[in-house]
Amino acid sequence: MNRVAHMQELLWYARFGLWWVILGVASSIGLGSGLHTFVLYLGPHIALFTMKAVQCGRVDLKSAPYDTILLKRRPSWLEKECLEFGPPIYQETIPFSKILHEVHLEAVLWGIGTALGELPPYFISRAASMSGQKVEELAELDASISKEGFLSSILRRAKRWLMSHSQYLNFPTILLLASVPNPLFDLAGILCGQFNVPFWKFFLATLIGKAIIKVYMQVCYFLAWCSSSCVQHLVLTATFAYSYFI
């Protein structure tokens, strides 16, 4: 009986991890045309958990680490009354680190997925480079930023700068590009493959930048925003996402 229970829990952990990693992949794959899964899933999850924690005055709401939004499944804490969790532990402000500790695992898994989603352009470009060809993805990126406008102008300048400095695509540079919101990181991956940057150097820098630095920056900013008076404006969006996409 214990073995069956352990296997069931292991399956829940696997499903939990796979779900958030896949959402991360869906966010970054496709040369910048991925699904905005942070806005649709991770953001609303963090917002609703923060609101519930503030409402109940405690953060121990999850029945298990995998008690989060999953495919066709709502978290158990979403529908519970605060009295079911017990009396409030924090009478005033909940420490920022306490809420972060409860949502960082799914955020990091999502970040790992975004790093994995950057691999196809790298491998395609590297294979093309080894065969002595140029990749068609560069033409696709040209088309995607060919429209007139202030943002397109900035993207064109950034692309020209990145291509002219491609010889400096070392570990710190890739780490920096992966650690900030960067619509041209696909181009960085293509250039890394084109110039045969070692896989471990590209992926390790991308993984650290996207799954740790960038993710914690996004989550901390989002938590700070959720803790302010703006939180009420997130209620309808978060509730809609949970009811429509689950």
PDB file of N, CA and C in Angstrom, residues 40-133:
ATOM      1  N   LEU A  40      -0.321  33.981 -18.948  1.00  0.00           N
ATOM      2  CA  LEU A  40      -1.516  33.143 -18.924  1.00  0.00           C
ATOM      3  C   LEU A  40      -1.561  32.187 -17.739  1.00  0.00           C
ATOM      4  N   TYR A  41      -0.416  31.746 -17.247  1.00  0.00           N
ATOM      5  CA  TYR A  41      -0.405  30.714 -16.221  1.00  0.00           C
ATOM      6  C   TYR A  41       0.407  31.086 -14.981  1.00  0.00           C
ATOM      7  N   LEU A  42       1.716  31.306 -15.158  1.00  0.00           N
ATOM      8  CA  LEU A  42       2.571  31.518 -13.993  1.00  0.00           C
ATOM      9  C   LEU A  42       2.211  32.811 -13.260  1.00  0.00           C
ATOM     10  N   GLY A  43       2.011  33.879 -13.995  1.00  0.00           N
ATOM     11  CA  GLY A  43       1.642  35.148 -13.373  1.00  0.00           C
ATOM     12  C   GLY A  43       0.349  35.057 -12.574  1.00  0.00           C
ATOM     13  N   PRO A  44      -0.750  34.572 -13.180  1.00  0.00           N
ATOM     14  CA  PRO A  44      -1.989  34.424 -12.423  1.00  0.00           C
ATOM     15  C   PRO A  44      -1.846  33.492 -11.217  1.00  0.00           C
ATOM     16  N   HIS A  45      -1.056  32.420 -11.365  1.00  0.00           N
ATOM     17  CA  HIS A  45      -0.841  31.509 -10.236  1.00  0.00           C
ATOM     18  C   HIS A  45      -0.174  32.241  -9.070  1.00  0.00           C
ATOM     19  N   ILE A  46       0.875  33.022  -9.358  1.00  0.00           N
ATOM     20  CA  ILE A  46       1.560  33.776  -8.318  1.00  0.00           C
ATOM     21  C   ILE A  46       0.625  34.814  -7.702  1.00  0.00           C
ATOM     22  N   ALA A  47      -0.154  35.483  -8.544  1.00  0.00           N
ATOM     23  CA  ALA A  47      -1.071  36.519  -8.056  1.00  0.00           C
ATOM     24  C   ALA A  47      -2.128  35.938  -7.129  1.00  0.00           C
ATOM     25  N   LEU A  48      -2.739  34.831  -7.537  1.00  0.00           N
ATOM     26  CA  LEU A  48      -3.790  34.234  -6.718  1.00  0.00           C
ATOM     27  C   LEU A  48      -3.237  33.664  -5.417  1.00  0.00           C
ATOM     28  N   PHE A  49      -2.056  33.056  -5.477  1.00  0.00           N
ATOM     29  CA  PHE A  49      -1.470  32.525  -4.244  1.00  0.00           C
ATOM     30  C   PHE A  49      -1.131  33.664  -3.289  1.00  0.00           C
ATOM     31  N   THR A  50      -0.590  34.757  -3.821  1.00  0.00           N
ATOM     32  CA  THR A  50      -0.254  35.906  -2.983  1.00  0.00           C
ATOM     33  C   THR A  50      -1.498  36.492  -2.339  1.00  0.00           C
ATOM     34  N   MET A  51      -2.559  36.649  -3.118  1.00  0.00           N
ATOM     35  CA  MET A  51      -3.800  37.196  -2.583  1.00  0.00           C
ATOM     36  C   MET A  51      -4.394  36.290  -1.510  1.00  0.00           C
ATOM     37  N   LYS A  52      -4.337  34.966  -1.744  1.00  0.00           N
ATOM     38  CA  LYS A  52      -4.870  34.019  -0.768  1.00  0.00           C
ATOM     39  C   LYS A  52      -4.039  34.048   0.507  1.00  0.00           C
ATOM     40  N   ALA A  53      -2.726  34.126   0.355  1.00  0.00           N
ATOM     41  CA  ALA A  53      -1.851  34.170   1.526  1.00  0.00           C
ATOM     42  C   ALA A  53      -2.095  35.427   2.351  1.00  0.00           C
ATOM     43  N   VAL A  54      -2.233  36.565   1.675  1.00  0.00           N
ATOM     44  CA  VAL A  54      -2.496  37.818   2.377  1.00  0.00           C
ATOM     45  C   VAL A  54      -3.862  37.764   3.059  1.00  0.00           C
ATOM     46  N   GLN A  55      -4.846  37.193   2.387  1.00  0.00           N
ATOM     47  CA  GLN A  55      -6.193  37.098   2.940  1.00  0.00           C
ATOM     48  C   GLN A  55      -6.222  36.220   4.187  1.00  0.00           C
ATOM     49  N   CYS A  56      -5.470  35.096   4.145  1.00  0.00           N
ATOM     50  CA  CYS A  56      -5.503  34.145   5.254  1.00  0.00           C
ATOM     51  C   CYS A  56      -4.423  34.409   6.301  1.00  0.00           C
ATOM     52  N   GLY A  57      -3.460  35.255   5.978  1.00  0.00           N
ATOM     53  CA  GLY A  57      -2.412  35.566   6.932  1.00  0.00           C
ATOM     54  C   GLY A  57      -1.431  34.440   7.158  1.00  0.00           C
ATOM     55  N   ARG A  58      -1.254  33.576   6.167  1.00  0.00           N
ATOM     56  CA  ARG A  58      -0.311  32.466   6.269  1.00  0.00           C
ATOM     57  C   ARG A  58       0.030  31.961   4.875  1.00  0.00           C
ATOM     58  N   VAL A  59       1.179  31.280   4.769  1.00  0.00           N
ATOM     59  CA  VAL A  59       1.633  30.823   3.457  1.00  0.00           C
ATOM     60  C   VAL A  59       1.592  29.312   3.300  1.00  0.00           C
ATOM     61  N   ASP A  60       1.309  28.581   4.368  1.00  0.00           N
ATOM     62  CA  ASP A  60       1.270  27.117   4.288  1.00  0.00           C
ATOM     63  C   ASP A  60      -0.085  26.647   3.768  1.00  0.00           C
ATOM     64  N   LEU A  61      -0.376  27.039   2.523  1.00  0.00           N
ATOM     65  CA  LEU A  61      -1.674  26.733   1.929  1.00  0.00           C
ATOM     66  C   LEU A  61      -1.662  25.453   1.107  1.00  0.00           C
ATOM     67  N   LYS A  62      -0.511  25.099   0.558  1.00  0.00           N
ATOM     68  CA  LYS A  62      -0.418  23.944  -0.324  1.00  0.00           C
ATOM     69  C   LYS A  62      -0.448  22.644   0.471  1.00  0.00           C
ATOM     70  N   SER A  63      -1.144  21.656  -0.077  1.00  0.00           N
ATOM     71  CA  SER A  63      -1.137  20.325   0.536  1.00  0.00           C
ATOM     72  C   SER A  63       0.146  19.580   0.199  1.00  0.00           C
ATOM     73  N   ALA A  64       0.819  20.004  -0.880  1.00  0.00           N
ATOM     74  CA  ALA A  64       2.082  19.413  -1.315  1.00  0.00           C
ATOM     75  C   ALA A  64       2.734  20.418  -2.264  1.00  0.00           C
ATOM     76  N   PRO A  65       4.050  20.302  -2.520  1.00  0.00           N
ATOM     77  CA  PRO A  65       4.692  21.241  -3.448  1.00  0.00           C
ATOM     78  C   PRO A  65       4.052  21.271  -4.827  1.00  0.00           C
ATOM     79  N   TYR A  66       3.456  20.145  -5.252  1.00  0.00           N
ATOM     80  CA  TYR A  66       2.839  20.094  -6.576  1.00  0.00           C
ATOM     81  C   TYR A  66       1.384  20.564  -6.569  1.00  0.00           C
ATOM     82  N   ASP A  67       0.927  21.127  -5.460  1.00  0.00           N
ATOM     83  CA  ASP A  67      -0.450  21.621  -5.368  1.00  0.00           C
ATOM     84  C   ASP A  67      -0.537  22.994  -6.027  1.00  0.00           C
ATOM     85  N   THR A  68      -0.422  22.996  -7.350  1.00  0.00           N
ATOM     86  CA  THR A  68      -0.480  24.229  -8.129  1.00  0.00           C
ATOM     87  C   THR A  68      -1.443  24.016  -9.292  1.00  0.00           C
ATOM     88  N   ILE A  69      -1.567  25.025 -10.115  1.00  0.00           N
ATOM     89  CA  ILE A  69      -2.348  24.885 -11.338  1.00  0.00           C
ATOM     90  C   ILE A  69      -1.704  23.828 -12.226  1.00  0.00           C
ATOM     91  N   LEU A  70      -2.478  22.861 -12.645  1.00  0.00           N
ATOM     92  CA  LEU A  70      -2.035  21.832 -13.582  1.00  0.00           C
ATOM     93  C   LEU A  70      -3.103  21.688 -14.661  1.00  0.00           C
ATOM     94  N   LEU A  71      -2.806  20.900 -15.671  1.00  0.00           N
ATOM     95  CA  LEU A  71      -3.761  20.699 -16.749  1.00  0.00           C
ATOM     96  C   LEU A  71      -5.025  20.040 -16.212  1.00  0.00           C
ATOM     97  N   LYS A  72      -6.158  20.707 -16.393  1.00  0.00           N
ATOM     98  CA  LYS A  72      -7.464  20.219 -15.960  1.00  0.00           C
ATOM     99  C   LYS A  72      -7.538  20.016 -14.453  1.00  0.00           C
ATOM    100  N   ARG A  73      -6.753  20.758 -13.686  1.00  0.00           N
ATOM    101  CA  ARG A  73      -6.775  20.610 -12.231  1.00  0.00           C
ATOM    102  C   ARG A  73      -6.454  21.946 -11.569  1.00  0.00           C
ATOM    103  N   ARG A  74      -7.332  22.341 -10.644  1.00  0.00           N
ATOM    104  CA  ARG A  74      -7.102  23.548  -9.875  1.00  0.00           C
ATOM    105  C   ARG A  74      -6.367  23.192  -8.585  1.00  0.00           C
ATOM    106  N   PRO A  75      -5.604  24.116  -8.024  1.00  0.00           N
ATOM    107  CA  PRO A  75      -4.980  23.849  -6.723  1.00  0.00           C
ATOM    108  C   PRO A  75      -6.033  23.750  -5.627  1.00  0.00           C
ATOM    109  N   SER A  76      -5.800  22.899  -4.643  1.00  0.00           N
ATOM    110  CA  SER A  76      -6.797  22.655  -3.605  1.00  0.00           C
ATOM    111  C   SER A  76      -7.044  23.890  -2.745  1.00  0.00           C
ATOM    112  N   TRP A  77      -6.010  24.724  -2.570  1.00  0.00           N
ATOM    113  CA  TRP A  77      -6.141  25.877  -1.685  1.00  0.00           C
ATOM    114  C   TRP A  77      -7.008  26.981  -2.264  1.00  0.00           C
ATOM    115  N   LEU A  78      -7.271  26.939  -3.563  1.00  0.00           N
ATOM    116  CA  LEU A  78      -7.990  28.030  -4.204  1.00  0.00           C
ATOM    117  C   LEU A  78      -9.423  28.143  -3.708  1.00  0.00           C
ATOM    118  N   GLU A  79     -10.072  27.010  -3.485  1.00  0.00           N
ATOM    119  CA  GLU A  79     -11.486  27.012  -3.108  1.00  0.00           C
ATOM    120  C   GLU A  79     -11.711  26.938  -1.601  1.00  0.00           C
ATOM    121  N   LYS A  80     -10.665  26.739  -0.817  1.00  0.00           N
ATOM    122  CA  LYS A  80     -10.829  26.569   0.627  1.00  0.00           C
ATOM    123  C   LYS A  80     -11.030  27.913   1.330  1.00  0.00           C
ATOM    124  N   GLU A  81     -11.752  27.848   2.456  1.00  0.00           N
ATOM    125  CA  GLU A  81     -11.894  29.016   3.310  1.00  0.00           C
ATOM    126  C   GLU A  81     -10.667  29.126   4.208  1.00  0.00           C
ATOM    127  N   CYS A  82     -10.363  30.341   4.627  1.00  0.00           N
ATOM    128  CA  CYS A  82      -9.182  30.552   5.447  1.00  0.00           C
ATOM    129  C   CYS A  82      -9.244  29.788   6.762  1.00  0.00           C
ATOM    130  N   LEU A  83     -10.450  29.583   7.302  1.00  0.00           N
ATOM    131  CA  LEU A  83     -10.582  28.873   8.567  1.00  0.00           C
ATOM    132  C   LEU A  83     -10.104  27.430   8.457  1.00  0.00           C
ATOM    133  N   GLU A  84     -10.140  26.864   7.249  1.00  0.00           N
ATOM    134  CA  GLU A  84      -9.687  25.485   7.068  1.00  0.00           C
ATOM    135  C   GLU A  84      -8.175  25.354   7.221  1.00  0.00           C
ATOM    136  N   PHE A  85      -7.442  26.454   7.066  1.00  0.00           N
ATOM    137  CA  PHE A  85      -5.991  26.423   7.231  1.00  0.00           C
ATOM    138  C   PHE A  85      -5.561  26.703   8.659  1.00  0.00           C
ATOM    139  N   GLY A  86      -6.470  27.247   9.467  1.00  0.00           N
ATOM    140  CA  GLY A  86      -6.138  27.604  10.828  1.00  0.00           C
ATOM    141  C   GLY A  86      -6.077  29.109  11.014  1.00  0.00           C
ATOM    142  N   PRO A  87      -5.794  29.557  12.230  1.00  0.00           N
ATOM    143  CA  PRO A  87      -5.727  31.007  12.496  1.00  0.00           C
ATOM    144  C   PRO A  87      -4.552  31.642  11.769  1.00  0.00           C
ATOM    145  N   PRO A  88      -4.636  32.934  11.490  1.00  0.00           N
ATOM    146  CA  PRO A  88      -3.534  33.623  10.803  1.00  0.00           C
ATOM    147  C   PRO A  88      -2.234  33.559  11.603  1.00  0.00           C
ATOM    148  N   ILE A  89      -1.142  33.348  10.901  1.00  0.00           N
ATOM    149  CA  ILE A  89       0.183  33.336  11.532  1.00  0.00           C
ATOM    150  C   ILE A  89       0.781  34.732  11.512  1.00  0.00           C
ATOM    151  N   TYR A  90       0.537  35.452  10.416  1.00  0.00           N
ATOM    152  CA  TYR A  90       1.046  36.814  10.260  1.00  0.00           C
ATOM    153  C   TYR A  90      -0.119  37.786  10.381  1.00  0.00           C
ATOM    154  N   GLN A  91      -0.076  38.622  11.392  1.00  0.00           N
ATOM    155  CA  GLN A  91      -1.172  39.545  11.647  1.00  0.00           C
ATOM    156  C   GLN A  91      -1.127  40.765  10.737  1.00  0.00           C
ATOM    157  N   GLU A  92       0.064  41.130  10.300  1.00  0.00           N
ATOM    158  CA  GLU A  92       0.186  42.308   9.436  1.00  0.00           C
ATOM    159  C   GLU A  92       0.748  41.904   8.082  1.00  0.00           C
ATOM    160  N   THR A  93       1.987  42.242   7.807  1.00  0.00           N
ATOM    161  CA  THR A  93       2.586  41.961   6.495  1.00  0.00           C
ATOM    162  C   THR A  93       3.281  40.605   6.498  1.00  0.00           C
ATOM    163  N   ILE A  94       3.035  39.822   5.460  1.00  0.00           N
ATOM    164  CA  ILE A  94       3.733  38.543   5.300  1.00  0.00           C
ATOM    165  C   ILE A  94       5.111  38.826   4.714  1.00  0.00           C
ATOM    166  N   PRO A  95       6.174  38.260   5.300  1.00  0.00           N
ATOM    167  CA  PRO A  95       7.520  38.479   4.738  1.00  0.00           C
ATOM    168  C   PRO A  95       7.589  38.080   3.273  1.00  0.00           C
ATOM    169  N   PHE A  96       8.230  38.929   2.490  1.00  0.00           N
ATOM    170  CA  PHE A  96       8.364  38.711   1.050  1.00  0.00           C
ATOM    171  C   PHE A  96       8.981  37.354   0.759  1.00  0.00           C
ATOM    172  N   SER A  97      10.004  36.983   1.528  1.00  0.00           N
ATOM    173  CA  SER A  97      10.726  35.730   1.283  1.00  0.00           C
ATOM    174  C   SER A  97       9.848  34.507   1.499  1.00  0.00           C
ATOM    175  N   LYS A  98       8.870  34.609   2.390  1.00  0.00           N
ATOM    176  CA  LYS A  98       7.997  33.471   2.673  1.00  0.00           C
ATOM    177  C   LYS A  98       7.118  33.133   1.465  1.00  0.00           C
ATOM    178  N   ILE A  99       6.565  34.155   0.833  1.00  0.00           N
ATOM    179  CA  ILE A  99       5.744  33.921  -0.359  1.00  0.00           C
ATOM    180  C   ILE A  99       6.625  33.446  -1.507  1.00  0.00           C
ATOM    181  N   LEU A 100       7.792  34.055  -1.655  1.00  0.00           N
ATOM    182  CA  LEU A 100       8.711  33.650  -2.723  1.00  0.00           C
ATOM    183  C   LEU A 100       9.082  32.184  -2.593  1.00  0.00           C
ATOM    184  N   HIS A 101       9.301  31.727  -1.376  1.00  0.00           N
ATOM    185  CA  HIS A 101       9.671  30.329  -1.145  1.00  0.00           C
ATOM    186  C   HIS A 101       8.587  29.370  -1.609  1.00  0.00           C
ATOM    187  N   GLU A 102       7.318  29.800  -1.558  1.00  0.00           N
ATOM    188  CA  GLU A 102       6.203  28.924  -1.918  1.00  0.00           C
ATOM    189  C   GLU A 102       5.938  28.872  -3.419  1.00  0.00           C
ATOM    190  N   VAL A 103       6.451  29.819  -4.175  1.00  0.00           N
ATOM    191  CA  VAL A 103       6.159  29.849  -5.619  1.00  0.00           C
ATOM    192  C   VAL A 103       7.404  29.731  -6.484  1.00  0.00           C
ATOM    193  N   HIS A 104       8.594  29.659  -5.849  1.00  0.00           N
ATOM    194  CA  HIS A 104       9.814  29.693  -6.652  1.00  0.00           C
ATOM    195  C   HIS A 104      10.053  28.403  -7.424  1.00  0.00           C
ATOM    196  N   LEU A 105       9.569  27.254  -6.923  1.00  0.00           N
ATOM    197  CA  LEU A 105       9.838  25.986  -7.590  1.00  0.00           C
ATOM    198  C   LEU A 105       9.195  25.938  -8.967  1.00  0.00           C
ATOM    199  N   GLU A 106       7.912  26.259  -9.053  1.00  0.00           N
ATOM    200  CA  GLU A 106       7.251  26.251 -10.355  1.00  0.00           C
ATOM    201  C   GLU A 106       7.835  27.325 -11.279  1.00  0.00           C
ATOM    202  N   ALA A 107       8.273  28.440 -10.693  1.00  0.00           N
ATOM    203  CA  ALA A 107       8.882  29.495 -11.501  1.00  0.00           C
ATOM    204  C   ALA A 107      10.213  29.035 -12.104  1.00  0.00           C
ATOM    205  N   VAL A 108      11.025  28.351 -11.302  1.00  0.00           N
ATOM    206  CA  VAL A 108      12.309  27.855 -11.803  1.00  0.00           C
ATOM    207  C   VAL A 108      12.091  26.783 -12.872  1.00  0.00           C
ATOM    208  N   LEU A 109      11.131  25.896 -12.659  1.00  0.00           N
ATOM    209  CA  LEU A 109      10.829  24.875 -13.663  1.00  0.00           C
ATOM    210  C   LEU A 109      10.392  25.533 -14.973  1.00  0.00           C
ATOM    211  N   TRP A 110       9.570  26.552 -14.856  1.00  0.00           N
ATOM    212  CA  TRP A 110       9.158  27.305 -16.050  1.00  0.00           C
ATOM    213  C   TRP A 110      10.374  27.924 -16.723  1.00  0.00           C
ATOM    214  N   GLY A 111      11.298  28.477 -15.916  1.00  0.00           N
ATOM    215  CA  GLY A 111      12.502  29.066 -16.470  1.00  0.00           C
ATOM    216  C   GLY A 111      13.386  28.048 -17.175  1.00  0.00           C
ATOM    217  N   ILE A 112      13.471  26.839 -16.622  1.00  0.00           N
ATOM    218  CA  ILE A 112      14.227  25.768 -17.283  1.00  0.00           C
ATOM    219  C   ILE A 112      13.612  25.466 -18.648  1.00  0.00           C
ATOM    220  N   GLY A 113      12.290  25.468 -18.702  1.00  0.00           N
ATOM    221  CA  GLY A 113      11.616  25.250 -19.981  1.00  0.00           C
ATOM    222  C   GLY A 113      11.939  26.325 -21.000  1.00  0.00           C
ATOM    223  N   THR A 114      12.019  27.595 -20.551  1.00  0.00           N
ATOM    224  CA  THR A 114      12.357  28.671 -21.486  1.00  0.00           C
ATOM    225  C   THR A 114      13.777  28.492 -22.024  1.00  0.00           C
ATOM    226  N   ALA A 115      14.683  27.982 -21.178  1.00  0.00           N
ATOM    227  CA  ALA A 115      16.051  27.721 -21.644  1.00  0.00           C
ATOM    228  C   ALA A 115      16.074  26.589 -22.668  1.00  0.00           C
ATOM    229  N   LEU A 116      15.298  25.538 -22.422  1.00  0.00           N
ATOM    230  CA  LEU A 116      15.225  24.428 -23.371  1.00  0.00           C
ATOM    231  C   LEU A 116      14.622  24.877 -24.693  1.00  0.00           C
ATOM    232  N   GLY A 117      13.694  25.823 -24.648  1.00  0.00           N
ATOM    233  CA  GLY A 117      13.066  26.312 -25.867  1.00  0.00           C
ATOM    234  C   GLY A 117      14.005  27.093 -26.765  1.00  0.00           C
ATOM    235  N   GLU A 118      15.156  27.507 -26.227  1.00  0.00           N
ATOM    236  CA  GLU A 118      16.137  28.241 -27.034  1.00  0.00           C
ATOM    237  C   GLU A 118      17.098  27.312 -27.770  1.00  0.00           C
ATOM    238  N   LEU A 119      17.001  26.020 -27.545  1.00  0.00           N
ATOM    239  CA  LEU A 119      17.956  25.092 -28.150  1.00  0.00           C
ATOM    240  C   LEU A 119      17.730  24.831 -29.645  1.00  0.00           C
ATOM    241  N   PRO A 120      16.481  24.711 -30.142  1.00  0.00           N
ATOM    242  CA  PRO A 120      16.308  24.413 -31.570  1.00  0.00           C
ATOM    243  C   PRO A 120      17.022  25.381 -32.512  1.00  0.00           C
ATOM    244  N   PRO A 121      16.914  26.723 -32.331  1.00  0.00           N
ATOM    245  CA  PRO A 121      17.661  27.612 -33.242  1.00  0.00           C
ATOM    246  C   PRO A 121      19.169  27.368 -33.182  1.00  0.00           C
ATOM    247  N   TYR A 122      19.683  27.075 -31.989  1.00  0.00           N
ATOM    248  CA  TYR A 122      21.124  26.817 -31.852  1.00  0.00           C
ATOM    249  C   TYR A 122      21.528  25.578 -32.633  1.00  0.00           C
ATOM    250  N   PHE A 123      20.782  24.479 -32.460  1.00  0.00           N
ATOM    251  CA  PHE A 123      21.143  23.225 -33.128  1.00  0.00           C
ATOM    252  C   PHE A 123      20.967  23.328 -34.645  1.00  0.00           C
ATOM    253  N   ILE A 124      19.897  23.997 -35.089  1.00  0.00           N
ATOM    254  CA  ILE A 124      19.677  24.165 -36.525  1.00  0.00           C
ATOM    255  C   ILE A 124      20.809  24.968 -37.147  1.00  0.00           C
ATOM    256  N   SER A 125      21.182  26.068 -36.472  1.00  0.00           N
ATOM    257  CA  SER A 125      22.253  26.911 -36.976  1.00  0.00           C
ATOM    258  C   SER A 125      23.597  26.187 -36.959  1.00  0.00           C
ATOM    259  N   ARG A 126      23.839  25.411 -35.918  1.00  0.00           N
ATOM    260  CA  ARG A 126      25.108  24.685 -35.841  1.00  0.00           C
ATOM    261  C   ARG A 126      25.198  23.624 -36.934  1.00  0.00           C
ATOM    262  N   ALA A 127      24.074  22.930 -37.185  1.00  0.00           N
ATOM    263  CA  ALA A 127      24.069  21.927 -38.248  1.00  0.00           C
ATOM    264  C   ALA A 127      24.292  22.577 -39.607  1.00  0.00           C
ATOM    265  N   ALA A 128      23.672  23.753 -39.814  1.00  0.00           N
ATOM    266  CA  ALA A 128      23.859  24.468 -41.081  1.00  0.00           C
ATOM    267  C   ALA A 128      25.309  24.937 -41.228  1.00  0.00           C
ATOM    268  N   SER A 129      25.900  25.399 -40.125  1.00  0.00           N
ATOM    269  CA  SER A 129      27.283  25.858 -40.168  1.00  0.00           C
ATOM    270  C   SER A 129      28.234  24.716 -40.505  1.00  0.00           C
ATOM    271  N   MET A 130      27.978  23.541 -39.936  1.00  0.00           N
ATOM    272  CA  MET A 130      28.844  22.394 -40.197  1.00  0.00           C
ATOM    273  C   MET A 130      28.738  21.929 -41.647  1.00  0.00           C
ATOM    274  N   SER A 131      27.588  22.216 -42.269  1.00  0.00           N
ATOM    275  CA  SER A 131      27.419  21.831 -43.675  1.00  0.00           C
ATOM    276  C   SER A 131      27.774  22.967 -44.624  1.00  0.00           C
ATOM    277  N   GLY A 132      28.255  24.097 -44.058  1.00  0.00           N
ATOM    278  CA  GLY A 132      28.684  25.223 -44.880  1.00  0.00           C
ATOM    279  C   GLY A 132      27.560  26.072 -45.415  1.00  0.00           C
ATOM    280  N   GLN A 133      26.403  26.094 -44.720  1.00  0.00           N
ATOM    281  CA  GLN A 133      25.254  26.859 -45.185  1.00  0.00           C
ATOM    282  C   GLN A 133      24.874  27.924 -44.167  1.00  0.00           C
TER     283      GLN A 133
END
